Coordinates of N, CA and C in Angstrom, one line a residue:
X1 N 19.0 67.5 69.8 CA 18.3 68.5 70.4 C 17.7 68.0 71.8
X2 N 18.2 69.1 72.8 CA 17.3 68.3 74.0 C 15.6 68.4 74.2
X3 N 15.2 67.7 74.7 CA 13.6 67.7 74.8 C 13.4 69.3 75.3
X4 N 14.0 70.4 76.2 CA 13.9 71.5 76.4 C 14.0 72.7 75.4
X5 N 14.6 72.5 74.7 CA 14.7 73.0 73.5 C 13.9 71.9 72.6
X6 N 13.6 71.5 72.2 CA 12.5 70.8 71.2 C 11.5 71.5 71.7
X7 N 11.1 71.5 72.8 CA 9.9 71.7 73.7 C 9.4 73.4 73.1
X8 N 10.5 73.8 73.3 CA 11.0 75.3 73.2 C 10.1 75.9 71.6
X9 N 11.2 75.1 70.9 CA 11.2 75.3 69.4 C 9.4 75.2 69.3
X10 N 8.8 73.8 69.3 CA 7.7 73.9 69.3 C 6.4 74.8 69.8
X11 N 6.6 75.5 71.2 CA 6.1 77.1 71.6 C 6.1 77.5 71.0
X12 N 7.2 78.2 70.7 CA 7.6 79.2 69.2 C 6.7 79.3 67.7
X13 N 6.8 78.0 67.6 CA 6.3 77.7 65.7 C 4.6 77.5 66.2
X14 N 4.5 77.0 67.6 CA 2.8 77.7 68.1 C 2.2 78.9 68.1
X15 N 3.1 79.5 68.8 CA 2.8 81.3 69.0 C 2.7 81.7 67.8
X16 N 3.7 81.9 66.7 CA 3.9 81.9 65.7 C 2.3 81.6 64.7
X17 N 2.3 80.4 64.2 CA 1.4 80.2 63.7 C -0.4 80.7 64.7
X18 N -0.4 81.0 66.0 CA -1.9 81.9 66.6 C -1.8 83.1 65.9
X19 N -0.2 83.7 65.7 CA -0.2 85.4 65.5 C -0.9 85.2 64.4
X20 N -0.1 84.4 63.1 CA -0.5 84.6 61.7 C -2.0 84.0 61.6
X21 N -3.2 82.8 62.2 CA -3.8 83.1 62.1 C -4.7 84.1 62.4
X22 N -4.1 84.8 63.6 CA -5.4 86.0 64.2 C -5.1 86.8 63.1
X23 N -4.2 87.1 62.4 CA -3.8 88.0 61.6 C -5.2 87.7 60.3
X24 N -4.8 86.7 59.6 CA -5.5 86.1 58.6 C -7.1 86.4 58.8
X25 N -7.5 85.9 60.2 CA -9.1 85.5 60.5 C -9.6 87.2 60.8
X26 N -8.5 87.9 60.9 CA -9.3 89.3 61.5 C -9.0 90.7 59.5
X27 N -8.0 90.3 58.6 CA -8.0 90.3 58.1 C -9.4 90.0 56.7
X28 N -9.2 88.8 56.8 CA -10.9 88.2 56.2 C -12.3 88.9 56.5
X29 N -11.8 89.0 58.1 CA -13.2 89.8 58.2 C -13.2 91.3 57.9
X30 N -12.7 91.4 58.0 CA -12.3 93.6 57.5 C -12.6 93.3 56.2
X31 N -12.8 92.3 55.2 CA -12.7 92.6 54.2 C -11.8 92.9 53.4
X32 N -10.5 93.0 54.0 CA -9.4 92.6 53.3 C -8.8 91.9 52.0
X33 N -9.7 91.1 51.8 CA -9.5 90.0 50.9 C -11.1 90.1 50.5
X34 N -11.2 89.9 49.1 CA -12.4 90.0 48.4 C -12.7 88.4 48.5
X35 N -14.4 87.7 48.5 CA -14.5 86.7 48.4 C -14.1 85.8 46.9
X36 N -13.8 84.8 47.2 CA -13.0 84.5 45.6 C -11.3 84.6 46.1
X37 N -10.8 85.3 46.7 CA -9.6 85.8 46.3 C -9.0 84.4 46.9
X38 N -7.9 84.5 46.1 CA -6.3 83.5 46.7 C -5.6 83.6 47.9
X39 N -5.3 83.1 48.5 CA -4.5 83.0 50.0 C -3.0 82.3 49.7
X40 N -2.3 82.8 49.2 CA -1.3 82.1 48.6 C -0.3 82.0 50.1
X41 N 0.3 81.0 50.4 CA 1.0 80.6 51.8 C 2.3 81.1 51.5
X42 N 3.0 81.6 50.0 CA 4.4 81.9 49.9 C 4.4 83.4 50.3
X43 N 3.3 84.1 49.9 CA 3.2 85.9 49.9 C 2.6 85.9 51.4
X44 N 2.0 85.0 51.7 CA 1.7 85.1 54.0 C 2.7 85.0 54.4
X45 N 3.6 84.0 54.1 CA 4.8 83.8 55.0 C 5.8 85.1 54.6
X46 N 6.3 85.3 53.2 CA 6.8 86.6 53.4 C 6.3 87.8 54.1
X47 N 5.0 87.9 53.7 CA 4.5 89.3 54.8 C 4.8 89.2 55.9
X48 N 4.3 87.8 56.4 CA 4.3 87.9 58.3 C 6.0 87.2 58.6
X49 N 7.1 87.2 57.5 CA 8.0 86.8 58.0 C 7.9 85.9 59.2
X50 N 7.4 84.0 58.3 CA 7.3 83.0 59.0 C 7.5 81.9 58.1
X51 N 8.0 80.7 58.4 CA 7.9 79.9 57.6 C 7.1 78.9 56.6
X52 N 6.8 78.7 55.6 CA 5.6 78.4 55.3 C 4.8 76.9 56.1
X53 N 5.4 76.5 56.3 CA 4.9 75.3 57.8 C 4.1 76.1 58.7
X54 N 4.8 77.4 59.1 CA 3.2 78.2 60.2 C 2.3 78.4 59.3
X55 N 2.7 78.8 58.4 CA 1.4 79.8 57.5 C 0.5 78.5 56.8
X56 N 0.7 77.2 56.6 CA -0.3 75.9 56.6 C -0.9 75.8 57.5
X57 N -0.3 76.2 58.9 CA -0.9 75.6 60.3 C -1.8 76.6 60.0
X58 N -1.9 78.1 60.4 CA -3.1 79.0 60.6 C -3.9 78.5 59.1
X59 N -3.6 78.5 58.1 CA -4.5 78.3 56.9 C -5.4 77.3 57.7
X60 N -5.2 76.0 57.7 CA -6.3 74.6 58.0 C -6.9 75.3 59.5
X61 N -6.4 75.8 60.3 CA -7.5 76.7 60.9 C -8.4 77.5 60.6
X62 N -8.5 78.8 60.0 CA -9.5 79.4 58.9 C -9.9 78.3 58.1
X63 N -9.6 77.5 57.9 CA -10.4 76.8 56.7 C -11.5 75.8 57.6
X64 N -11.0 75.2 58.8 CA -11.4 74.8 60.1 C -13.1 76.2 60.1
X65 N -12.7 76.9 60.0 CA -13.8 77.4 60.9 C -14.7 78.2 59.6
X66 N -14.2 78.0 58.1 CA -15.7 78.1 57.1 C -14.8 79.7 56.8
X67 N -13.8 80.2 56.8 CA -13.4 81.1 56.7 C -12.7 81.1 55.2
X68 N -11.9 80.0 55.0 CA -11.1 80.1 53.9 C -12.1 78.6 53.0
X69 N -11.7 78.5 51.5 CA -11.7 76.7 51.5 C -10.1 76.7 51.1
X70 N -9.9 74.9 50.9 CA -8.7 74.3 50.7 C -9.5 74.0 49.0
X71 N -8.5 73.7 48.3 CA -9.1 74.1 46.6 C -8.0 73.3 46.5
X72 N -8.5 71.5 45.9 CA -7.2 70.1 44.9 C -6.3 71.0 44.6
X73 N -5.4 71.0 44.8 CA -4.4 71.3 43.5 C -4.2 72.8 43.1
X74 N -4.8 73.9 44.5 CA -4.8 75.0 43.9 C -4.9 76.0 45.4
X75 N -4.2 75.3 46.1 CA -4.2 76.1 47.6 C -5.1 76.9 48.2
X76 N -5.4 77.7 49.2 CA -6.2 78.3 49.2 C -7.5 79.2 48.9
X77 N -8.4 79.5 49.1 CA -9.2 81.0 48.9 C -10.0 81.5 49.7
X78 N -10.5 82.5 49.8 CA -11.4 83.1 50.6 C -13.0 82.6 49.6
X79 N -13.7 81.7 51.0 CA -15.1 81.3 49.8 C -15.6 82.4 49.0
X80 N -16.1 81.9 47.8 CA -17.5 83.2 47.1 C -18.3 83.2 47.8
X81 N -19.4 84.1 47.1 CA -20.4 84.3 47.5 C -22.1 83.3 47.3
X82 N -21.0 82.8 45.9 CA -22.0 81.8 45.6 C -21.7 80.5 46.4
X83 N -21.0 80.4 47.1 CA -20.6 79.4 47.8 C -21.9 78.5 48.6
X84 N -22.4 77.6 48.3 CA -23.7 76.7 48.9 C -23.7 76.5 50.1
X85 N -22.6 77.1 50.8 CA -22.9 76.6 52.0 C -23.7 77.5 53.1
X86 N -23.6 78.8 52.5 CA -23.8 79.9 53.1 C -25.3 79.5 53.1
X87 N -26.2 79.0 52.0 CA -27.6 78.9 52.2 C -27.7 77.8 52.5
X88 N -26.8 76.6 52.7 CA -27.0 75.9 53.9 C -27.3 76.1 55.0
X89 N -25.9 76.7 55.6 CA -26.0 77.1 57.2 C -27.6 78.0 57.4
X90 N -27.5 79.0 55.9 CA -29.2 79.8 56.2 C -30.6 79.0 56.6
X91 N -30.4 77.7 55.6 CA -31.6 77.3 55.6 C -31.5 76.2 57.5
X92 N -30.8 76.2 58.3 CA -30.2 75.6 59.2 C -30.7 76.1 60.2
X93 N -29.9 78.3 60.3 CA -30.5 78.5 61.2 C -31.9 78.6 61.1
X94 N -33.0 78.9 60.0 CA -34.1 79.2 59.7 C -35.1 78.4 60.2
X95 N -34.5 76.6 60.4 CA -35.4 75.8 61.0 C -35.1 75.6 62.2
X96 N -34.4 76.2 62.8 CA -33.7 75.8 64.5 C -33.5 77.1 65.3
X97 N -33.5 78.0 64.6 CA -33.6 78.9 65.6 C -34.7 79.6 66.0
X98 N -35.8 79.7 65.2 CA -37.3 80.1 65.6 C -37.9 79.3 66.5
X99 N -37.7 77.7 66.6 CA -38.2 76.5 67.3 C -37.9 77.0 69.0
X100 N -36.3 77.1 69.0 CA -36.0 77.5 69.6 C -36.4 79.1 70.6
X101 N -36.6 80.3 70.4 CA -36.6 81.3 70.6 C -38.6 81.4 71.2
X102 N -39.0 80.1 70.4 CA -40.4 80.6 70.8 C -40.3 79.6 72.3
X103 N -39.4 78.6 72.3 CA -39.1 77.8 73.6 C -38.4 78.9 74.9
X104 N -37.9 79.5 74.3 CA -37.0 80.7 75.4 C -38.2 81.5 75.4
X105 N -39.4 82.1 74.9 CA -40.3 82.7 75.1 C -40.8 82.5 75.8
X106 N -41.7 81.1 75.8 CA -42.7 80.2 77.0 C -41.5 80.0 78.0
X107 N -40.2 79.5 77.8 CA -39.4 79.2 79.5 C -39.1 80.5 80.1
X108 N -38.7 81.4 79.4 CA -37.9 82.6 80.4 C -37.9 82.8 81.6
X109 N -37.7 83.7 82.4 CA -38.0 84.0 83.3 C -37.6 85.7 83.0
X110 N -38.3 86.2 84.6 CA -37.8 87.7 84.7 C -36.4 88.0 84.0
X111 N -35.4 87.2 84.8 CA -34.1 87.7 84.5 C -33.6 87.5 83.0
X112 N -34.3 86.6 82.5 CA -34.0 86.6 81.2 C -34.6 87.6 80.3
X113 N -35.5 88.5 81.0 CA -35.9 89.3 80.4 C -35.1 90.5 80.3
X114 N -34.4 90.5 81.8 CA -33.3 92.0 82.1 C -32.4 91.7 81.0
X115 N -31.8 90.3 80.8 CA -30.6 90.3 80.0 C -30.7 90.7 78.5
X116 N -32.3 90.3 78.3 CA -32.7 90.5 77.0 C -32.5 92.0 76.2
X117 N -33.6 92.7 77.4 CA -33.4 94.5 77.4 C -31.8 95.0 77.5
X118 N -31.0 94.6 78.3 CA -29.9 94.9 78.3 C -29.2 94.8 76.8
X119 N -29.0 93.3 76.7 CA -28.4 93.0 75.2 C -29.1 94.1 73.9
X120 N -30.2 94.3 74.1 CA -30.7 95.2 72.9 C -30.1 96.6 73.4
X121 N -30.5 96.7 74.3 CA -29.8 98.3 74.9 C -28.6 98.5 73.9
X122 N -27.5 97.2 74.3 CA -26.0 97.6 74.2 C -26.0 97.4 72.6
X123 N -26.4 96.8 71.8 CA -26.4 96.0 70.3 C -27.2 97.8 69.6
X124 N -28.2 98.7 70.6 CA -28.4 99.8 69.6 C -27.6 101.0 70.1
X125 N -26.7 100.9 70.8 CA -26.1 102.0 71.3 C -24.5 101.9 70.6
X126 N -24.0 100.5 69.6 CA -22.9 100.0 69.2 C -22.9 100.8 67.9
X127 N -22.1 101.7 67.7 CA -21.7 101.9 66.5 C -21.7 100.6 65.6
X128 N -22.1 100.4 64.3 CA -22.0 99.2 63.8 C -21.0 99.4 62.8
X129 N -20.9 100.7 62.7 CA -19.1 100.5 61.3 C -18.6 102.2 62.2
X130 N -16.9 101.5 61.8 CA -15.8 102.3 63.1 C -14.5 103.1 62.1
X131 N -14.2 104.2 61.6 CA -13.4 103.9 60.3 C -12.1 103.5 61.1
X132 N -11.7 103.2 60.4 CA -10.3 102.0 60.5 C -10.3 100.7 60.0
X133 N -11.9 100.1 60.7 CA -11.7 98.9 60.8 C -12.1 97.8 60.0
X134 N -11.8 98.7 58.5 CA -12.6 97.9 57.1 C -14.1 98.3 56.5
X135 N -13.9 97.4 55.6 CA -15.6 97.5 55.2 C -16.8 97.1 55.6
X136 N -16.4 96.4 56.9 CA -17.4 95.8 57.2 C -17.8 96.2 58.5
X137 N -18.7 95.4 59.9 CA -19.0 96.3 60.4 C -18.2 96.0 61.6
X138 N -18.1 96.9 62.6 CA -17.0 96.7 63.7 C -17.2 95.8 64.3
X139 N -16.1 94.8 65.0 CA -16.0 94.2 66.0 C -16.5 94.3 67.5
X140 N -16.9 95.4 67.6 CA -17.4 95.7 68.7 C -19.3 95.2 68.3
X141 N -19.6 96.1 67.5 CA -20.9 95.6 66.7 C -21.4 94.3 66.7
X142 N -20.2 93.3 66.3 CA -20.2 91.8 65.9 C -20.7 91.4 66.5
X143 N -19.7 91.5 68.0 CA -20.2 90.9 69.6 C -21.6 91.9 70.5
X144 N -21.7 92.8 69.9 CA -22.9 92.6 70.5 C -24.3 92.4 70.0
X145 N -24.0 92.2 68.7 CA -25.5 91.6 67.5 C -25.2 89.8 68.0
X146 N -23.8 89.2 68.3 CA -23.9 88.0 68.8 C -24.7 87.6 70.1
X147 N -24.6 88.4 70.8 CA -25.0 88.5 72.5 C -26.1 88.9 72.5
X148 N -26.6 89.6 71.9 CA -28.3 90.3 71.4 C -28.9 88.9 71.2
X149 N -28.2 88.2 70.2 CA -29.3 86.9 69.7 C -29.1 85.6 70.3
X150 N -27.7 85.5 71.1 CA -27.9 84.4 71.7 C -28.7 84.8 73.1
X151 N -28.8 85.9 73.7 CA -29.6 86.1 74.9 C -31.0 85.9 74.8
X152 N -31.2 86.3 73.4 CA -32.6 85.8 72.8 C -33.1 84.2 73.3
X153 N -32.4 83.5 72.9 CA -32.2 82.0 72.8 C -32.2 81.7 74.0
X154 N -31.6 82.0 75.0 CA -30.7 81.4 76.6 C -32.3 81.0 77.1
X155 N -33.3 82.0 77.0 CA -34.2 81.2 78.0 C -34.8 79.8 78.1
X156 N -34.5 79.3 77.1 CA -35.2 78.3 76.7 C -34.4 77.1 77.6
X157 N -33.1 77.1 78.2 CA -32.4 76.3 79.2 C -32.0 75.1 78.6
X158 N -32.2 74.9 77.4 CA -31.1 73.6 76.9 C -29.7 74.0 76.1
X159 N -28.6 73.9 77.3 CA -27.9 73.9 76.5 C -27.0 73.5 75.8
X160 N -27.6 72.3 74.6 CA -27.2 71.4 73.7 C -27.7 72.4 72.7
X161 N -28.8 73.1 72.6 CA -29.5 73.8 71.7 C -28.8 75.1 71.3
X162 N -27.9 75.5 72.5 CA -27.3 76.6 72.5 C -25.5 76.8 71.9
X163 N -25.5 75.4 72.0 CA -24.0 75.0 71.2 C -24.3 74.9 70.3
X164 N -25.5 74.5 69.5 CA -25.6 74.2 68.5 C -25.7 75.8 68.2
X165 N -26.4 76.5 68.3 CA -26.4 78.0 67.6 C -25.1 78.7 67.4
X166 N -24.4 79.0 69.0 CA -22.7 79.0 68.7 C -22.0 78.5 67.5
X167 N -22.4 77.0 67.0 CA -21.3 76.5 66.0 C -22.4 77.2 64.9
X168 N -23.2 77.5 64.8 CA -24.1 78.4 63.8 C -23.6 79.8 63.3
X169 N -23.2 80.2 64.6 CA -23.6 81.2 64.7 C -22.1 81.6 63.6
X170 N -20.9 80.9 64.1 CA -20.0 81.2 63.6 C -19.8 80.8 63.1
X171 N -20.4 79.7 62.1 CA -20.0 79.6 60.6 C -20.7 80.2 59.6
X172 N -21.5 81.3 60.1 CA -22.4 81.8 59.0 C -21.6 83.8 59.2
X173 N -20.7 83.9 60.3 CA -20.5 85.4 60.4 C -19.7 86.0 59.5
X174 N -18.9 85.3 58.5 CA -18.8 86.2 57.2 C -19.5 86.2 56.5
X175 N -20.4 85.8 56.0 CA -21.9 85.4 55.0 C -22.4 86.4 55.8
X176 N -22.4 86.8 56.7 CA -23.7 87.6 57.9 C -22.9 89.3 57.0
X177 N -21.4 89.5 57.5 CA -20.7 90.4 57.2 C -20.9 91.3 55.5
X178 N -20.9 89.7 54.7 CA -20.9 90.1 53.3 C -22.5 90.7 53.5
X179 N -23.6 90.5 53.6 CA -25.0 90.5 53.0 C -25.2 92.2 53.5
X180 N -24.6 92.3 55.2 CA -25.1 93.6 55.4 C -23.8 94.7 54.6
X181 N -23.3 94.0 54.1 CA -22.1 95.2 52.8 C -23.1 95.3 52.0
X182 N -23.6 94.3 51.2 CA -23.8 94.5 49.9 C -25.8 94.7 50.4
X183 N -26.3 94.7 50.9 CA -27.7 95.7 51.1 C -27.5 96.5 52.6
X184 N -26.5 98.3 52.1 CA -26.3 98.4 53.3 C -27.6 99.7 54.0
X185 N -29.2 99.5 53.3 CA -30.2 100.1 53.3 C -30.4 99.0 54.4
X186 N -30.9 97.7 54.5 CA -31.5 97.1 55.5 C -31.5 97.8 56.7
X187 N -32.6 97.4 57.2 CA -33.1 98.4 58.4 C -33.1 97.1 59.6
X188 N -31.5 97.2 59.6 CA -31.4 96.6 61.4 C -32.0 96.6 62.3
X189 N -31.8 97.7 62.7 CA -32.2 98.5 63.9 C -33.9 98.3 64.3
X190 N -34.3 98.5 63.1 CA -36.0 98.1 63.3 C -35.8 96.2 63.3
X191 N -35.4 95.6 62.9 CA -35.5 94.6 62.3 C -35.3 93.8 64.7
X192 N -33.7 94.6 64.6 CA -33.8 94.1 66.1 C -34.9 94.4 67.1
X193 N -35.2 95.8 66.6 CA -36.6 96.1 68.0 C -37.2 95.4 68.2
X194 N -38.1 94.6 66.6 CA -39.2 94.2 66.5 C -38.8 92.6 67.3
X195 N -37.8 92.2 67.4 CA -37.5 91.3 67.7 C -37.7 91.0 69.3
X196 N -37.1 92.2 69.6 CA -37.4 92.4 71.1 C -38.4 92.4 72.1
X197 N -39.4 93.5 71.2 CA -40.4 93.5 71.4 C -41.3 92.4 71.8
X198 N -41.2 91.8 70.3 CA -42.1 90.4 70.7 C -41.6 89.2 71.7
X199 N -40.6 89.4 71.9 CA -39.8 88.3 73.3 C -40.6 88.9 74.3
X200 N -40.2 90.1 74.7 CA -40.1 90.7 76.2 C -42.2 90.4 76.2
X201 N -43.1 90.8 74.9 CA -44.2 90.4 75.2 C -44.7 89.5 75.4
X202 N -44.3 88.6 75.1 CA -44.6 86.8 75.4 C -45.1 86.4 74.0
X203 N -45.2 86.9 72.7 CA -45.7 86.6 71.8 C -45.2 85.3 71.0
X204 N -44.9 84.0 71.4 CA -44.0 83.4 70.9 C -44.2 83.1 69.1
X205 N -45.2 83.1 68.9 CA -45.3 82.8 67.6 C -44.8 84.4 66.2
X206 N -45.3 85.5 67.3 CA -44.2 86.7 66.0 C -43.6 86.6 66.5
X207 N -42.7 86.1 67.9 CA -41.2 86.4 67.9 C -40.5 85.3 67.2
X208 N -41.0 84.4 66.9 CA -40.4 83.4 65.7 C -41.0 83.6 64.0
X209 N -41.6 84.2 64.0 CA -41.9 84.9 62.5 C -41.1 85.7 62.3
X210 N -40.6 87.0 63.2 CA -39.7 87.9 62.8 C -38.7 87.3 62.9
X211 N -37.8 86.5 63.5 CA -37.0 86.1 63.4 C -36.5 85.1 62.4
X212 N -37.5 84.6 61.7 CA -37.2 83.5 60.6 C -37.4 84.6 59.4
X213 N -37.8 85.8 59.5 CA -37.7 86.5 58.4 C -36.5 87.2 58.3
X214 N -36.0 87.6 59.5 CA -34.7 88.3 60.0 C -33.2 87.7 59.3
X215 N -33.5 86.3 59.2 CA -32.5 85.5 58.6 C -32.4 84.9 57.2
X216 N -33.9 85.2 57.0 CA -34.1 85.1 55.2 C -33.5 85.9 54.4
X217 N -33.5 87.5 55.5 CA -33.1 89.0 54.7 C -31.5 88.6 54.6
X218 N -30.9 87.8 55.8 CA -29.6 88.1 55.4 C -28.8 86.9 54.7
X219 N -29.5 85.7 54.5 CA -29.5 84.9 53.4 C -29.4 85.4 51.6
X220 N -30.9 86.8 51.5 CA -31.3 86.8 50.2 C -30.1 87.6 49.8
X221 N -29.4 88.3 51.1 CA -28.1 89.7 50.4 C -27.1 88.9 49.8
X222 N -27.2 87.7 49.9 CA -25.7 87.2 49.3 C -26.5 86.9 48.0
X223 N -27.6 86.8 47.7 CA -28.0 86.4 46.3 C -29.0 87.3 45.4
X224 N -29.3 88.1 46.0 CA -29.9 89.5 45.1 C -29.1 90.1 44.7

């Protein structure tokens, strides 16, 4: 085989294996797959007509990012709910991200205030469930409850602090997904105001109260 064609082949079984995991990672999140359930790599590869060599590659990706586990001797799954990590990452953000938020309170500036009001603007004007797109709540929603809370965060100007929430942020977004399924009474909406509120007023100590309670509620839905 010449290196152009190797080169070739290689593209291919890359593209290949992005499709099947976007497939997988946007699947998981729709709720597609129940937590617990099996990811078996022989019934992916037949669905997405691909070899089971791609359908390994996207698996250790999802599993890469807290989406799937890898299970000795027993291939994949989509984690449970009892899964300890979920009140790991909870108990994680609970002590790092209040510290934080009351630091973006005291640093802010004006403009971090516009972004702030904006971000809330767009996060209560988002439909948060779309029908089509599962049981969970829309992708559009996702991103702007993500952008809502990291803009929260931004004032505070370190950003080592701020990667660190990112890798937070996304290993706790199906744990985030399952809790507002299963208590779908919680009162968002108020839960974000109040959040707002206390930023844009300078209150740093309730705007890290409400916020460390904000993340308790969606810790306790995977265990009530």
């Amino acid at each position: 085989m010449t290196q152009t064609a190797h080169t070739s082949t290689a593209s291919g079984k890359q593209m290949l294996s992005e499709q099947v995991y976007a497939h997988l990672r946007d699947a998981i999140m729709r709720g597609d797959y129940a937590p617990g359930a099996a990811l078996k790599p022989q019934d992916l590869a037949k669905e997405q007509g691909v070899s089971l060599a791609v359908v390994r590659e996207a698996l250790v990706r999802v599993v890469g990012e807290g989406l799937a586990d890898r299970l000795p001797n027993r291939g994949f799954a989509v984690p449970a709910f009892s899964d300890r990590r979920w009140q790991e990452v909870a108990e994680a953000r609970r002590t790092i991200e209040p510290v934080v938020l009351r630091m973006s309170v005291e640093r802010g500036d004006v403009d971090w205030e516009a972004r702030v009001r904006a971000a809330h603007h767009r996060l209560a004007r988002t439909p948060a469930y779309v029908p089509g797109e599962g049981e969970y709540y829309s992708g559009a929603w996702s991103e702007a409850h993500r952008v809502f809370h990291r803009t929260l965060l931004e004032g505070c100007g370190n950003p080592v602090l701020l990667e660190t929430f990112d890798r937070m942020w996304t290993a706790s977004e199906l744990a985030r997904r399952w809790s507002a399924h299963l208590v779908p009474d919680r009162d968002h909406v108020g839960e974000h105001r109040r959040l707002e509120e206390a930023a844009l007023s300078r209150d740093a100590d309730t705007a890290a109260e409400v916020l460390a309670q904000h993340l308790t509620l969606t810790a306790a839905g995977l265990t009530g």
